[in-house]
Structure formats: C-alpha cells, structure tokens
Amino acid sequence: MTDKPRLTTSAGAPVPSNDTSMTAGERGPVLLQDYQLIEKLAHQNRERIPERVVHAKGWGAQGTFTVTHDITKYSKAAIFSEIGKKTEVLSRWSTVAGESGAADTERDVRGFSLKFYTEDGNWDLVGNNTPVFFVRDAYKFPDFIRTQKRHPKTNLRSPEAMFDFWAAQPECVHQVTILMSDRGIPTNPMHMNGYGSHTFSFINADGERFWVKFHFKTQQGHKHYTNQEAETLIGKTRESYQEDLYTAIDSGEFPKWTLFVQIMPETDAEKVPYNPFDLTKVWPHGDYPLIEVGELEMNRNPENYFQMVENAAYSPSNVVPGIGYSPDKMLQARVFSYADAHRYRLGTHYEMLPANVAKAAKVQHYHKDGSMRFFTNDFGNADAYYEPNQHGGPVADPSVAEPPLRINGDAARYTQLDSDADYVQPRALFNLFDDDQKKRLFSNYAAAMGPCSAEVKERWYAVLARVHPDYAAGVRAANEASDSDVNAISVTDETPTETGA
Ligand code: NDP
C-alpha cells in the first residue's frame, strides 16, 4: 500500500491492476472476467460525443460580469439590478465552419457565447464577433451552412458553392464584407468584439418593452492577422487561440470586455427605414447610441475542458425575466434549433450537466425520465410528479409574464424584396475602410474566390457593384492579378534525372 490515492472502478471498488491483463496462463488469452480491461476499452470507445454541426472548434473560460451603470429603467433583469452586482459567466468562442480539429486562425466568423448564471435562471447570449449574419430567414440557414462545409463528392470545402450561394442572396454582402475585412481573422478571442447580433427585448419593472442590441467591446483592442501571417502561424501551430487564451488567464492577464446596449423604444420599430428585426442589419450608432452597462472579465481556466466547454450548451431560448425575444425570424428559429441540437448532442437532460446547470437559481420542473436523469426533483413529496397536484409541487408565476406584444398582419410568406436597403449598410462599412484596408479586403477576396468559376465571380461582382462601384472594381482587379500570379507559378519536380543524381 502506498500513500497515493487508491484507484477504483467506476463503482468505487479498489482495482488490483491497471496495466496487466488477466490471462489463462502466462502466454494465454485474456479472460472475459477481466471486467476492468473491458470497462477501460469500452470507455475509450465512448470518449467522443457528436461534434457540433457548426461551431465545432472552440475555446472557453469562466469569469464574472459586473454592473457598472444603472439600466434598471430599461430592464428588470436581476443581473442588472444594482451597480456593483456580480454574476458568474461561462464563455465559449468558436469558429463556424471548421471541424473540432481545425486550425484556429482560419478566416471565418467567430462565435461569442456567454452563459450568465443569474438568480432567475441562466441567460444565454449566443452571438458572434460580428453584429450581423449572412441570412435573415431560417429556411436558408441549413443551405448556407452546407456551402461552408465539405462537398459531398470531393469532401473538400468549395469556394464555388460559397460564392454561388452568396451571389443569389445579396443580403449576405454585409456579413461577407466583414468576413473578408481585417476582422475576418482575429488574433485570438481576446482581441475581438462580441455582439448579441439579434434584436432582443428588455422589459422594465413597469411592464414597458424596449428593443435591445448587445455589444461587448474588447478592452484589449482589435488585433487581426493577414492571410499570410495566419498561414505562417498555422504552419507552426493549429491551436494558437487555446494557447493564447489559456496562457493569458493562467498568468493572471484576464481579458475584459465592456458591455454596451443600444435601446430602441418599442414603437420606433415601426418608424425606422430598415427592419430592426432583420439580422443582416445593424442599428446605426448615430440613431441609437451605445449605452454602457458593465464589464465582463474572464478569469478562470476550466479545470476540465470537456466538462465545461465541450459540454456547454448555449441556447437563445434561455432568457430570464426582464430579457426576452423579438420578432427576428432567425432568432425565432434558433430558439427551437439550438436547444434541440443539445438534446441530440448531449442528451435529454443536458441542462443538468455542470456547465449548464443553474447555479444561482433553483431548478424545479416536471420533465421526467430520459438520458442523464441523474437528479431528483420530488420537491419534498414524491407524489408531486404531475401538475396540477395537491402535494405542494411548484406552480407557474404569472408575475413574470411579459406584456402582450401587439402584432398584426396576414399569415403569409413575405419574400424580402431585393432593395437598396440591403446595400446601404455594407456601403457605410466599405466607406469606413481606408485605402490600405480596402486593398487587403480586395486581396482577401482574391484568395477566397480564386477557384470560383468565371460565372460565379461575375455574379458576385454584380452584387458588389450595388454596394459601391469601387468595391466591385477592386475585387475584380485583385482576382485578375491573382489569376495571372497563379499562371506564373512553376512547380519544382523532384523526379530523379537520367543521370541518377
Ligand atoms: P459608426 O461609425 O458609429 O460605427 C462603425 C462601426 O464599425 C464601429 O462600431 C467599428 O467598431 C466598426 N468597424 C470598424 N471596422 C470594422 C470591420 N472591419 N468590420 C466590422 N466592423 C468594423 O457607424 P454606424 O453605426 O453608422 O455603422 C456603419 C457601419 O459599421 C455599419 O453599416 C456596419 O457595417 C458597421 N458596424 C456597425 C455597428 C453598429 O452596431 N452600428 C457595429 C459594428 C459594425 P469598433 O467600435 O469596434 O471599432
């Protein structure tokens, strides 16, 4: 017996050996009764769960959100109730398209997800490092993601599919412009902003509703890699985000973000010249200025990555009293599909895993059996397992109901007309870029579009021309220059010469 802790079976019994199989004789076959060997091999076979269909590669941390400014006139959410209030947070950042082993510094949108463990339950803000998204109707979401993943025959990613799709959905041009800009490859999650992206709602204590956008601005400053820098880095390490983030937090350099909100009074939604619930649009800061709320500090590396980051289940369906949804069509679809993805990926009771279980609120519901039903909720009386009951089981609280939302209109499928509205905001962004930023934007396109057919390129130039003629001309010129560079490349052949050198 040593003074080291005693190894046990998963049932808690001491294990006599963890390195030598039990065999029939010294050279004989292994006995089936060596259950610990079977258990060990069986566990290995089950160490992976399905990776996320999107956002498979991720990096996470734990930390704190602190309120610095009073916004109680907009929201009664407990998390914002007083200046100085602290709430525990779990973050996960991710790329979208790459699989779980993909390189960190690929050009892609980054997921920016936060789980706030509030005393009224968990609030999940499941956003991106961009304030907009490619499409505004969930019908297009599975097709869009398919164009980002692998081609069914070649099993390669397909620039042709990406730009074919984008050219047919001009509303994408806002997000594609951000993707192809400098911000398309942040150096790591600490040097990028996070946005809730969708419009959400705030409800105050008087029952008034406001529409709200969330912005987390990095205090570390924006830093990004050029394509060339990212390629060189990937040649050395594919895990630079995990390395940078883990090392910073481990050495006490805690990354921080300032939370701002934009607030729109409920009835303004009918007056603004764009659809404020369209995920391909921002609200101009000039119209709805940023209002400071608080500070997010990520200050702990999870003890176990799989337990806290791989098992983390973020869903926009997780809102709390004082924070609600909006009519945004994409948000409505995500409210269903994210929770559903977790039921499939993690199991029916995924909300009870350590990463997801409410920490400051008591969970009391009547959902019953299913995978991972490892907790009880008999509410002190085993007879209270249905509702209504006379046994003191939990009951709904009408005081947290949201005020009614006035909606009118005929049930129909409202096709979004191709209008200048889709080009105004990308144009504003293009006009913000200085000449060097534009040059890099054009050459990033050339790198991304190189393999596309002439037909797809022409269709995309037509979309860009509606944003700005200089945009289309710049991308065309960069593509043409890059085509001639590619033709000039010669390949060194290592076939031995006849002299046999
Ligand atoms: P503002 O001049 O007030 O805001 C411009 C915004 O652009 C800033 O928030 C800045 O972010 C951001 N920005 C700068 N470079 C990039 C980039 N490469 N990719 C993405 N964002 C970038 O003008 P408006 O509010 O009128 O917005 C003009 C355009 O800026 C919009 O059409 C939109 O494309 C973009 N934008 C707007 C945001 C908004 O919520 N209004 C948010 C982000 C982008 P930072 O402050 O971090 O430097």
Coordinates of C-alpha atoms and ligand atoms in Angstrom, one line a residue:
M1 CA 0.0 0.0 0.0
T2 CA 1.4 3.5 -0.9
D3 CA 0.3 6.9 0.2
K4 CA -1.1 7.7 -3.2
P5 CA -4.9 7.8 -3.7
R6 CA -6.5 4.4 -4.3
L7 CA -7.6 3.7 -7.9
T8 CA -11.1 2.4 -8.0
T9 CA -13.6 1.0 -10.5
S10 CA -16.3 3.4 -11.7
A11 CA -18.5 1.8 -9.0
G12 CA -15.9 2.7 -6.3
A13 CA -14.3 -0.7 -5.6
P14 CA -10.4 -0.8 -5.4
V15 CA -8.7 -2.0 -8.5
P16 CA -5.8 -4.6 -8.2
S17 CA -4.1 -3.8 -11.5
N18 CA -4.3 -1.1 -14.2
D19 CA -1.6 -2.4 -16.5
T20 CA -1.6 -6.2 -16.8
S21 CA -4.5 -8.3 -18.3
M22 CA -5.7 -11.4 -16.6
T23 CA -4.8 -14.3 -18.8
A24 CA -5.2 -18.1 -18.9
G25 CA -1.6 -18.9 -18.3
E26 CA 1.4 -16.7 -18.9
R27 CA 1.0 -16.8 -22.7
G28 CA -2.7 -17.5 -22.7
P29 CA -5.7 -15.5 -24.0
V30 CA -7.4 -12.8 -21.9
L31 CA -10.2 -13.8 -19.6
L32 CA -13.6 -12.2 -20.2
Q33 CA -13.9 -11.8 -16.5
D34 CA -11.2 -9.1 -16.6
Y35 CA -14.0 -6.6 -16.4
Q36 CA -11.8 -3.6 -15.7
L37 CA -10.0 -4.1 -19.0
I38 CA -13.3 -4.3 -20.8
E39 CA -14.6 -1.2 -19.0
K40 CA -11.4 0.7 -19.9
L41 CA -11.6 -0.2 -23.6
A42 CA -15.4 0.5 -23.7
H43 CA -14.9 3.9 -22.1
Q44 CA -12.3 4.8 -24.7
N45 CA -14.8 4.0 -27.5
R46 CA -17.2 6.4 -25.9
E47 CA -14.9 9.3 -25.2
R48 CA -16.3 11.4 -28.1
I49 CA -19.8 12.8 -28.5
P50 CA -21.1 14.2 -31.8
E51 CA -19.3 17.4 -32.6
R52 CA -21.4 20.5 -33.1
V53 CA -22.6 20.7 -36.8
V54 CA -21.4 24.3 -36.7
H55 CA -19.0 26.0 -34.2
A56 CA -17.3 22.7 -33.5
K57 CA -13.8 24.2 -32.7
G58 CA -14.0 26.3 -29.6
W59 CA -12.2 27.8 -26.6
G60 CA -13.7 28.7 -23.3
A61 CA -13.2 30.3 -19.9
Q62 CA -15.1 31.2 -16.7
G63 CA -15.4 34.6 -15.3
T64 CA -17.6 37.4 -13.9
F65 CA -19.9 40.1 -15.2
T66 CA -20.0 43.3 -13.1
V67 CA -22.6 46.0 -13.5
T68 CA -21.1 49.5 -13.7
H69 CA -24.0 51.6 -14.9
D70 CA -27.7 51.6 -14.0
I71 CA -30.1 50.4 -16.7
T72 CA -33.0 49.4 -14.5
K73 CA -35.2 51.9 -16.3
Y74 CA -34.9 49.5 -19.3
S75 CA -34.8 46.1 -17.8
K76 CA -35.8 44.5 -14.5
A77 CA -33.5 41.5 -15.1
A78 CA -31.9 40.5 -11.8
I79 CA -28.4 40.6 -13.4
F80 CA -28.7 44.4 -13.9
S81 CA -30.4 45.1 -10.6
E82 CA -27.7 47.3 -9.0
I83 CA -24.3 48.8 -9.7
G84 CA -21.5 46.5 -8.5
K85 CA -23.6 43.4 -8.9
K86 CA -21.5 40.4 -10.0
T87 CA -22.8 37.3 -11.9
E88 CA -20.8 34.2 -12.8
V89 CA -20.3 33.6 -16.5
L90 CA -19.1 30.7 -18.8
S91 CA -17.9 31.7 -22.2
R92 CA -17.2 29.8 -25.4
W93 CA -15.7 31.2 -28.5
S94 CA -15.5 29.3 -31.8
T95 CA -15.0 29.3 -35.5
V96 CA -18.1 28.3 -37.5
A97 CA -17.2 26.0 -40.4
G98 CA -14.1 24.1 -39.2
E99 CA -14.3 20.7 -37.5
S100 CA -13.2 20.3 -33.9
G101 CA -9.5 19.8 -35.0
A102 CA -9.5 22.7 -37.5
A103 CA -6.8 25.4 -37.2
D104 CA -7.8 28.3 -35.0
T105 CA -6.7 31.2 -37.3
E106 CA -8.8 30.4 -40.3
R107 CA -10.8 33.2 -42.0
D108 CA -14.2 32.7 -40.5
V109 CA -16.8 34.3 -38.3
R110 CA -16.3 33.6 -34.6
G111 CA -19.0 32.5 -32.2
F112 CA -19.1 34.6 -29.0
S113 CA -21.3 32.8 -26.5
L114 CA -21.9 33.7 -22.9
K115 CA -23.9 31.9 -20.2
F116 CA -24.8 34.1 -17.2
Y117 CA -25.8 32.2 -14.1
T118 CA -28.4 34.6 -12.7
E119 CA -30.6 34.1 -9.7
D120 CA -33.6 34.0 -12.1
G121 CA -32.1 31.2 -14.1
N122 CA -29.5 31.1 -16.9
W123 CA -29.4 33.8 -19.5
D124 CA -27.5 32.7 -22.7
L125 CA -26.3 35.3 -25.2
V126 CA -25.3 33.2 -28.2
G127 CA -23.8 35.7 -30.6
N128 CA -20.9 36.2 -32.9
N129 CA -17.9 38.6 -33.3
T130 CA -20.0 40.4 -36.0
P131 CA -23.1 42.4 -35.4
V132 CA -25.0 40.9 -38.4
F133 CA -25.4 37.5 -40.1
F134 CA -25.4 36.1 -43.7
V135 CA -29.1 35.3 -44.0
R136 CA -32.3 36.6 -42.3
D137 CA -34.7 33.6 -42.8
A138 CA -34.0 30.3 -41.2
Y139 CA -35.1 28.4 -44.3
K140 CA -31.8 29.5 -45.8
F141 CA -29.7 28.5 -42.8
P142 CA -29.1 24.8 -43.5
D143 CA -28.3 25.6 -47.1
F144 CA -25.9 28.3 -46.1
I145 CA -24.1 26.0 -43.7
R146 CA -23.9 23.3 -46.3
T147 CA -22.0 25.7 -48.5
Q148 CA -19.5 26.2 -45.7
K149 CA -18.9 22.5 -45.1
R150 CA -17.5 19.8 -47.3
H151 CA -18.7 19.0 -50.8
P152 CA -20.4 15.6 -50.9
K153 CA -18.2 14.1 -53.6
T154 CA -14.8 15.8 -53.3
N155 CA -15.1 16.0 -49.5
L156 CA -13.4 19.4 -49.8
R157 CA -14.6 22.8 -48.9
S158 CA -16.0 24.6 -52.0
P159 CA -15.5 28.3 -52.7
E160 CA -17.7 27.8 -55.8
A161 CA -20.6 26.7 -53.5
M162 CA -20.0 29.6 -51.1
F163 CA -20.0 32.4 -53.7
D164 CA -22.8 30.7 -55.7
F165 CA -25.0 30.9 -52.6
W166 CA -23.9 34.4 -51.6
A167 CA -24.4 35.8 -55.1
A168 CA -28.0 34.5 -55.0
Q169 CA -28.6 36.0 -51.5
P170 CA -27.4 39.6 -51.8
E171 CA -28.4 40.3 -48.2
C172 CA -25.2 38.3 -47.4
V173 CA -22.9 41.0 -48.7
H174 CA -22.9 42.9 -45.3
Q175 CA -21.6 39.9 -43.4
V176 CA -19.3 38.8 -46.3
T177 CA -17.7 42.3 -46.3
I178 CA -16.9 41.9 -42.6
L179 CA -15.6 38.4 -43.1
M180 CA -13.2 39.5 -45.9
S181 CA -12.1 42.6 -44.0
D182 CA -9.3 42.7 -41.5
R183 CA -11.7 41.4 -38.8
G184 CA -12.0 38.1 -40.6
I185 CA -9.0 36.6 -38.7
P186 CA -8.8 37.9 -35.1
T187 CA -5.5 37.0 -33.5
N188 CA -7.4 35.3 -30.7
P189 CA -10.8 35.6 -28.9
M190 CA -9.4 38.3 -26.5
H191 CA -8.9 40.8 -29.4
M192 CA -12.4 40.8 -30.9
N193 CA -15.8 42.2 -30.0
G194 CA -18.9 40.2 -29.3
Y195 CA -22.4 41.0 -30.4
G196 CA -25.7 39.5 -29.5
S197 CA -26.4 40.2 -33.2
H198 CA -30.2 39.7 -33.0
T199 CA -32.5 42.2 -31.6
F200 CA -33.8 41.2 -28.2
S201 CA -36.2 42.8 -25.8
F202 CA -35.9 44.4 -22.4
I203 CA -38.9 44.6 -20.0
N204 CA -38.8 47.0 -17.1
A205 CA -40.5 46.8 -13.7
D206 CA -43.4 48.9 -15.1
G207 CA -44.0 46.4 -17.8
E208 CA -42.6 48.6 -20.6
R209 CA -40.8 46.9 -23.5
F210 CA -37.7 48.2 -25.3
W211 CA -35.9 46.6 -28.2
V212 CA -32.2 46.0 -27.4
K213 CA -28.9 45.1 -29.1
F214 CA -25.9 43.9 -27.1
H215 CA -22.3 44.8 -27.8
F216 CA -19.3 43.5 -25.9
K217 CA -16.3 45.7 -26.9
T218 CA -12.8 44.3 -26.3
Q219 CA -10.7 46.2 -23.8
Q220 CA -7.6 44.5 -25.3
G221 CA -8.1 46.3 -28.7
H222 CA -8.8 44.8 -32.0
K223 CA -5.9 42.7 -33.4
H224 CA -6.0 40.6 -36.5
Y225 CA -3.8 38.5 -38.8
T226 CA -3.3 39.0 -42.5
N227 CA -3.8 35.9 -44.6
Q228 CA 0.0 35.5 -44.9
E229 CA 0.5 35.8 -41.1
A230 CA -2.2 33.3 -40.4
E231 CA -0.8 30.8 -42.9
T232 CA 2.6 31.1 -41.4
L233 CA 1.2 30.6 -37.9
I234 CA -0.9 27.6 -38.9
G235 CA 2.3 26.0 -40.2
K236 CA 3.6 26.2 -36.7
T237 CA 0.5 25.6 -34.6
R238 CA -3.1 25.0 -35.2
E239 CA -4.0 25.7 -31.6
S240 CA -2.9 29.3 -31.1
Y241 CA -6.2 30.6 -29.7
Q242 CA -6.2 27.9 -27.0
E243 CA -2.5 28.6 -26.2
D244 CA -3.0 32.4 -26.1
L245 CA -6.2 32.3 -24.0
Y246 CA -5.1 29.6 -21.6
T247 CA -1.7 31.3 -21.1
A248 CA -3.1 34.8 -20.5
I249 CA -5.6 33.6 -17.9
D250 CA -3.1 31.3 -16.3
S251 CA -0.7 34.1 -15.9
G252 CA -3.3 36.5 -14.5
E253 CA -3.8 38.6 -17.6
F254 CA -7.6 38.5 -17.6
P255 CA -9.3 39.6 -20.8
K256 CA -12.1 42.1 -20.4
W257 CA -14.9 43.5 -22.4
T258 CA -17.2 46.4 -21.8
L259 CA -20.9 45.7 -22.3
F260 CA -22.9 48.3 -24.1
V261 CA -26.5 48.2 -25.2
Q262 CA -28.5 50.1 -27.9
I263 CA -32.0 50.7 -26.8
M264 CA -35.0 51.3 -29.2
P265 CA -38.4 52.3 -27.7
E266 CA -41.0 49.6 -28.7
T267 CA -42.9 51.8 -31.1
D268 CA -39.8 53.1 -33.0
A269 CA -39.6 49.7 -34.7
E270 CA -42.5 50.8 -37.0
K271 CA -40.7 54.0 -37.9
V272 CA -37.1 53.3 -38.8
P273 CA -36.3 53.0 -42.5
Y274 CA -34.9 49.4 -42.1
N275 CA -36.4 46.3 -40.5
P276 CA -34.9 46.5 -37.0
F277 CA -35.5 42.7 -36.6
D278 CA -33.5 41.9 -39.7
L279 CA -30.3 40.0 -38.7
T280 CA -28.5 41.4 -41.7
K281 CA -28.8 44.9 -40.4
V282 CA -27.2 46.9 -37.6
W283 CA -28.8 49.9 -35.9
P284 CA -26.6 52.9 -36.7
H285 CA -24.9 54.2 -33.6
G286 CA -25.9 57.8 -34.7
D287 CA -29.6 56.8 -34.3
Y288 CA -29.2 54.5 -31.2
P289 CA -26.1 55.4 -29.3
L290 CA -24.2 52.8 -27.2
I291 CA -25.2 52.9 -23.5
E292 CA -22.6 51.4 -21.1
V293 CA -23.7 48.7 -18.8
G294 CA -20.9 46.7 -17.3
E295 CA -17.7 44.7 -17.5
L296 CA -17.1 41.1 -18.5
E297 CA -13.8 39.6 -17.1
M298 CA -12.8 36.1 -17.9
N299 CA -10.5 35.0 -15.1
R300 CA -10.5 31.2 -14.8
N301 CA -9.5 28.3 -17.0
P302 CA -11.9 25.4 -16.6
E303 CA -10.4 22.6 -14.6
N304 CA -11.8 20.1 -17.3
Y305 CA -12.2 21.4 -20.8
F306 CA -14.6 18.6 -21.9
Q307 CA -16.8 19.0 -18.8
M308 CA -17.2 22.8 -19.0
V309 CA -16.6 23.8 -22.7
E310 CA -17.4 20.7 -24.8
N311 CA -20.5 20.1 -22.7
A312 CA -21.5 23.7 -22.6
A313 CA -24.9 24.1 -24.2
Y314 CA -25.8 27.6 -25.2
S315 CA -29.3 28.4 -26.5
P316 CA -31.0 31.7 -27.3
S317 CA -34.1 30.1 -25.7
N318 CA -32.5 30.7 -22.3
V319 CA -33.8 34.1 -21.3
V320 CA -34.8 35.4 -17.9
P321 CA -37.5 37.8 -16.6
G322 CA -36.6 41.3 -17.9
I323 CA -34.9 40.0 -21.1
G324 CA -37.0 38.5 -24.0
Y325 CA -37.0 37.6 -27.7
S326 CA -38.0 39.8 -30.6
P327 CA -39.8 39.0 -33.9
D328 CA -36.4 38.4 -35.6
K329 CA -37.2 35.3 -37.8
M330 CA -33.7 33.9 -37.3
L331 CA -33.9 34.3 -33.6
Q332 CA -37.3 32.6 -33.5
A333 CA -35.8 29.6 -35.4
R334 CA -32.7 29.5 -33.1
V335 CA -34.9 29.4 -30.0
F336 CA -36.0 26.0 -31.3
S337 CA -33.0 24.6 -33.0
Y338 CA -30.2 25.3 -30.5
A339 CA -31.9 23.6 -27.6
D340 CA -32.8 20.8 -30.0
A341 CA -29.2 20.4 -31.1
H342 CA -28.2 19.9 -27.4
R343 CA -30.9 17.3 -26.8
Y344 CA -29.4 15.3 -29.6
R345 CA -25.7 16.0 -28.9
L346 CA -25.7 15.8 -25.1
G347 CA -29.0 14.1 -24.1
T348 CA -32.4 15.0 -22.9
H349 CA -31.4 16.4 -19.5
Y350 CA -28.3 18.3 -20.8
E351 CA -29.3 21.3 -18.7
M352 CA -28.3 19.4 -15.6
L353 CA -24.6 18.9 -16.6
P354 CA -22.2 21.0 -14.5
A355 CA -21.6 23.5 -17.3
N356 CA -25.3 24.2 -17.8
V357 CA -27.0 23.7 -14.5
A358 CA -28.4 26.9 -13.0
K359 CA -26.0 27.9 -10.2
A360 CA -27.8 30.8 -8.6
A361 CA -31.4 29.7 -9.3
K362 CA -33.3 26.6 -8.1
V363 CA -34.4 24.2 -11.0
Q364 CA -37.9 22.9 -10.4
H365 CA -39.8 21.3 -13.3
Y366 CA -41.9 18.3 -14.1
H367 CA -39.9 16.9 -17.0
K368 CA -39.4 13.3 -16.2
D369 CA -37.2 10.5 -17.4
G370 CA -34.6 10.2 -20.2
S371 CA -30.9 10.1 -20.7
M372 CA -28.9 11.6 -17.9
R373 CA -31.8 11.6 -15.4
F374 CA -29.3 11.6 -12.5
F375 CA -31.1 14.1 -10.4
T376 CA -34.3 14.0 -8.4
N377 CA -37.0 16.6 -8.1
D378 CA -39.7 15.2 -5.9
F379 CA -40.0 18.7 -4.3
G380 CA -40.0 17.1 -0.9
N381 CA -43.0 15.0 -1.8
A382 CA -42.8 12.1 -4.2
D383 CA -46.5 12.4 -5.1
A384 CA -45.9 15.8 -6.7
Y385 CA -44.8 14.4 -10.1
Y386 CA -47.5 15.9 -12.3
E387 CA -49.2 19.2 -12.4
P388 CA -51.7 20.4 -11.1
N389 CA -51.3 18.5 -7.9
Q390 CA -52.4 18.8 -4.3
H391 CA -49.0 17.9 -2.9
G392 CA -47.2 21.2 -2.9
G393 CA -45.4 20.9 -6.2
P394 CA -44.1 24.0 -8.0
V395 CA -46.5 26.3 -9.9
A396 CA -46.1 28.9 -12.6
D397 CA -45.6 32.5 -11.6
P398 CA -47.8 34.8 -13.7
S399 CA -46.0 37.9 -12.4
V400 CA -43.1 37.1 -14.8
A401 CA -45.3 37.1 -17.9
E402 CA -44.2 39.6 -20.5
P403 CA -46.6 42.4 -21.5
P404 CA -48.5 41.5 -24.6
L405 CA -46.8 42.3 -27.9
R406 CA -49.1 43.9 -30.5
I407 CA -48.7 42.1 -33.8
N408 CA -50.9 42.4 -36.9
G409 CA -50.8 41.3 -40.5
D410 CA -51.9 38.3 -42.6
A411 CA -50.2 34.9 -42.2
A412 CA -48.2 34.5 -45.4
R413 CA -44.7 34.0 -46.7
Y414 CA -43.3 37.5 -47.1
T415 CA -40.5 37.4 -49.6
Q416 CA -37.9 40.0 -48.9
L417 CA -37.7 42.3 -51.9
D418 CA -34.3 42.9 -53.3
S419 CA -34.0 46.6 -52.4
D420 CA -31.3 49.2 -51.8
A421 CA -31.8 48.6 -48.1
D422 CA -29.5 45.6 -48.3
Y423 CA -26.6 47.6 -49.7
V424 CA -26.8 50.8 -47.6
Q425 CA -25.1 49.4 -44.5
P426 CA -22.3 47.4 -46.3
R427 CA -21.7 50.7 -48.3
A428 CA -21.3 52.6 -45.0
L429 CA -18.8 50.0 -43.8
F430 CA -16.9 50.0 -47.1
N431 CA -16.7 53.8 -46.9
L432 CA -15.2 53.5 -43.3
F433 CA -12.2 51.5 -44.6
D434 CA -9.1 53.4 -45.5
D435 CA -7.2 52.7 -48.7
D436 CA -5.0 50.0 -47.1
Q437 CA -7.9 48.3 -45.5
K438 CA -9.6 48.3 -48.9
K439 CA -6.5 46.8 -50.6
R440 CA -6.4 44.0 -48.0
L441 CA -10.2 43.5 -48.5
F442 CA -9.7 43.0 -52.2
S443 CA -6.8 40.7 -51.9
N444 CA -8.6 38.6 -49.2
Y445 CA -11.4 38.1 -51.8
A446 CA -8.9 37.1 -54.4
A447 CA -7.5 34.4 -52.0
A448 CA -11.0 33.2 -51.2
M449 CA -12.5 33.4 -54.7
G450 CA -9.6 32.1 -56.7
P451 CA -11.0 28.7 -57.5
C452 CA -14.5 30.0 -58.4
S453 CA -15.9 29.8 -62.0
A454 CA -16.0 33.0 -64.1
E455 CA -19.8 32.9 -64.0
V456 CA -19.9 32.9 -60.1
K457 CA -17.3 35.7 -60.0
E458 CA -19.3 37.8 -62.4
R459 CA -22.5 37.3 -60.4
W460 CA -20.7 38.3 -57.2
Y461 CA -19.1 41.4 -58.8
A462 CA -22.7 42.5 -59.7
V463 CA -23.7 42.3 -56.0
L464 CA -20.6 44.3 -55.0
A465 CA -21.3 46.9 -57.7
R466 CA -24.6 47.7 -56.0
V467 CA -22.7 48.3 -52.7
H468 CA -20.1 50.5 -54.4
P469 CA -18.6 50.5 -57.9
D470 CA -15.1 50.8 -56.4
Y471 CA -15.8 47.7 -54.4
A472 CA -16.6 45.6 -57.4
A473 CA -13.7 47.1 -59.5
G474 CA -11.2 46.5 -56.7
V475 CA -12.2 42.8 -56.2
R476 CA -12.2 42.2 -59.9
A477 CA -8.8 43.7 -60.3
A478 CA -7.4 41.7 -57.4
N479 CA -8.9 38.5 -58.8
E480 CA -7.4 39.2 -62.2
A481 CA -4.0 39.9 -60.8
S482 CA -4.1 36.8 -58.7
D483 CA -5.1 34.7 -61.8
S484 CA -2.0 35.9 -63.6
D485 CA 0.1 35.2 -60.5
V486 CA -1.2 31.6 -60.3
N487 CA -0.4 31.0 -64.0
A488 CA 3.1 32.2 -63.4
I489 CA 3.8 29.7 -60.6
S490 CA 6.1 26.9 -61.7
V491 CA 6.3 23.6 -59.9
T492 CA 9.6 22.0 -58.9
D493 CA 9.7 18.4 -59.9
E494 CA 11.7 16.1 -57.7
T495 CA 11.7 13.2 -60.2
P496 CA 15.3 11.9 -60.4
T497 CA 17.2 13.0 -63.6
E498 CA 18.5 10.4 -66.0
T499 CA 22.0 10.9 -64.6
G500 CA 20.5 9.4 -61.4
A501 CA 21.7 12.3 -59.3
Ligands
NDP1 P1 -20.1 54.1 -36.7 O1 -19.0 54.9 -37.4 O2 -20.7 54.7 -35.5 O3 -19.7 52.7 -36.3 C1 -18.8 52.0 -37.2 C2 -18.5 50.6 -36.6 O4 -17.7 49.9 -37.5 C3 -17.8 50.7 -35.3 O5 -18.5 50.0 -34.3 C4 -16.5 49.9 -35.5 O6 -16.2 49.0 -34.5 C5 -16.9 49.0 -36.7 N1 -15.9 48.5 -37.6 C6 -14.7 49.1 -38.0 N2 -14.1 48.2 -38.8 C7 -14.8 47.1 -38.9 C8 -14.7 45.9 -39.6 N3 -13.6 45.7 -40.4 N4 -15.7 45.0 -39.5 C9 -16.8 45.3 -38.8 N5 -17.0 46.4 -38.1 C10 -16.0 47.3 -38.2 O7 -21.2 53.9 -37.9 P2 -22.6 53.2 -37.9 O8 -23.2 52.8 -36.6 O9 -23.5 54.0 -38.8 O10 -22.2 51.9 -38.7 C11 -21.6 51.9 -40.0 C12 -21.3 50.5 -40.4 O11 -20.4 50.0 -39.5 C13 -22.5 49.6 -40.4 O12 -23.2 49.7 -41.6 C14 -21.9 48.3 -40.1 O13 -21.5 47.7 -41.3 C15 -20.6 48.6 -39.3 N6 -20.9 48.4 -37.8 C16 -21.9 49.0 -37.2 C17 -22.2 48.6 -35.9 C18 -23.4 49.1 -35.2 O14 -23.8 48.5 -34.3 N7 -23.9 50.3 -35.6 C19 -21.3 47.6 -35.2 C20 -20.2 47.1 -35.9 C21 -20.0 47.5 -37.2 P3 -15.3 49.4 -33.2 O15 -16.0 50.4 -32.5 O16 -15.1 48.2 -32.5 O17 -14.0 49.9 -33.8

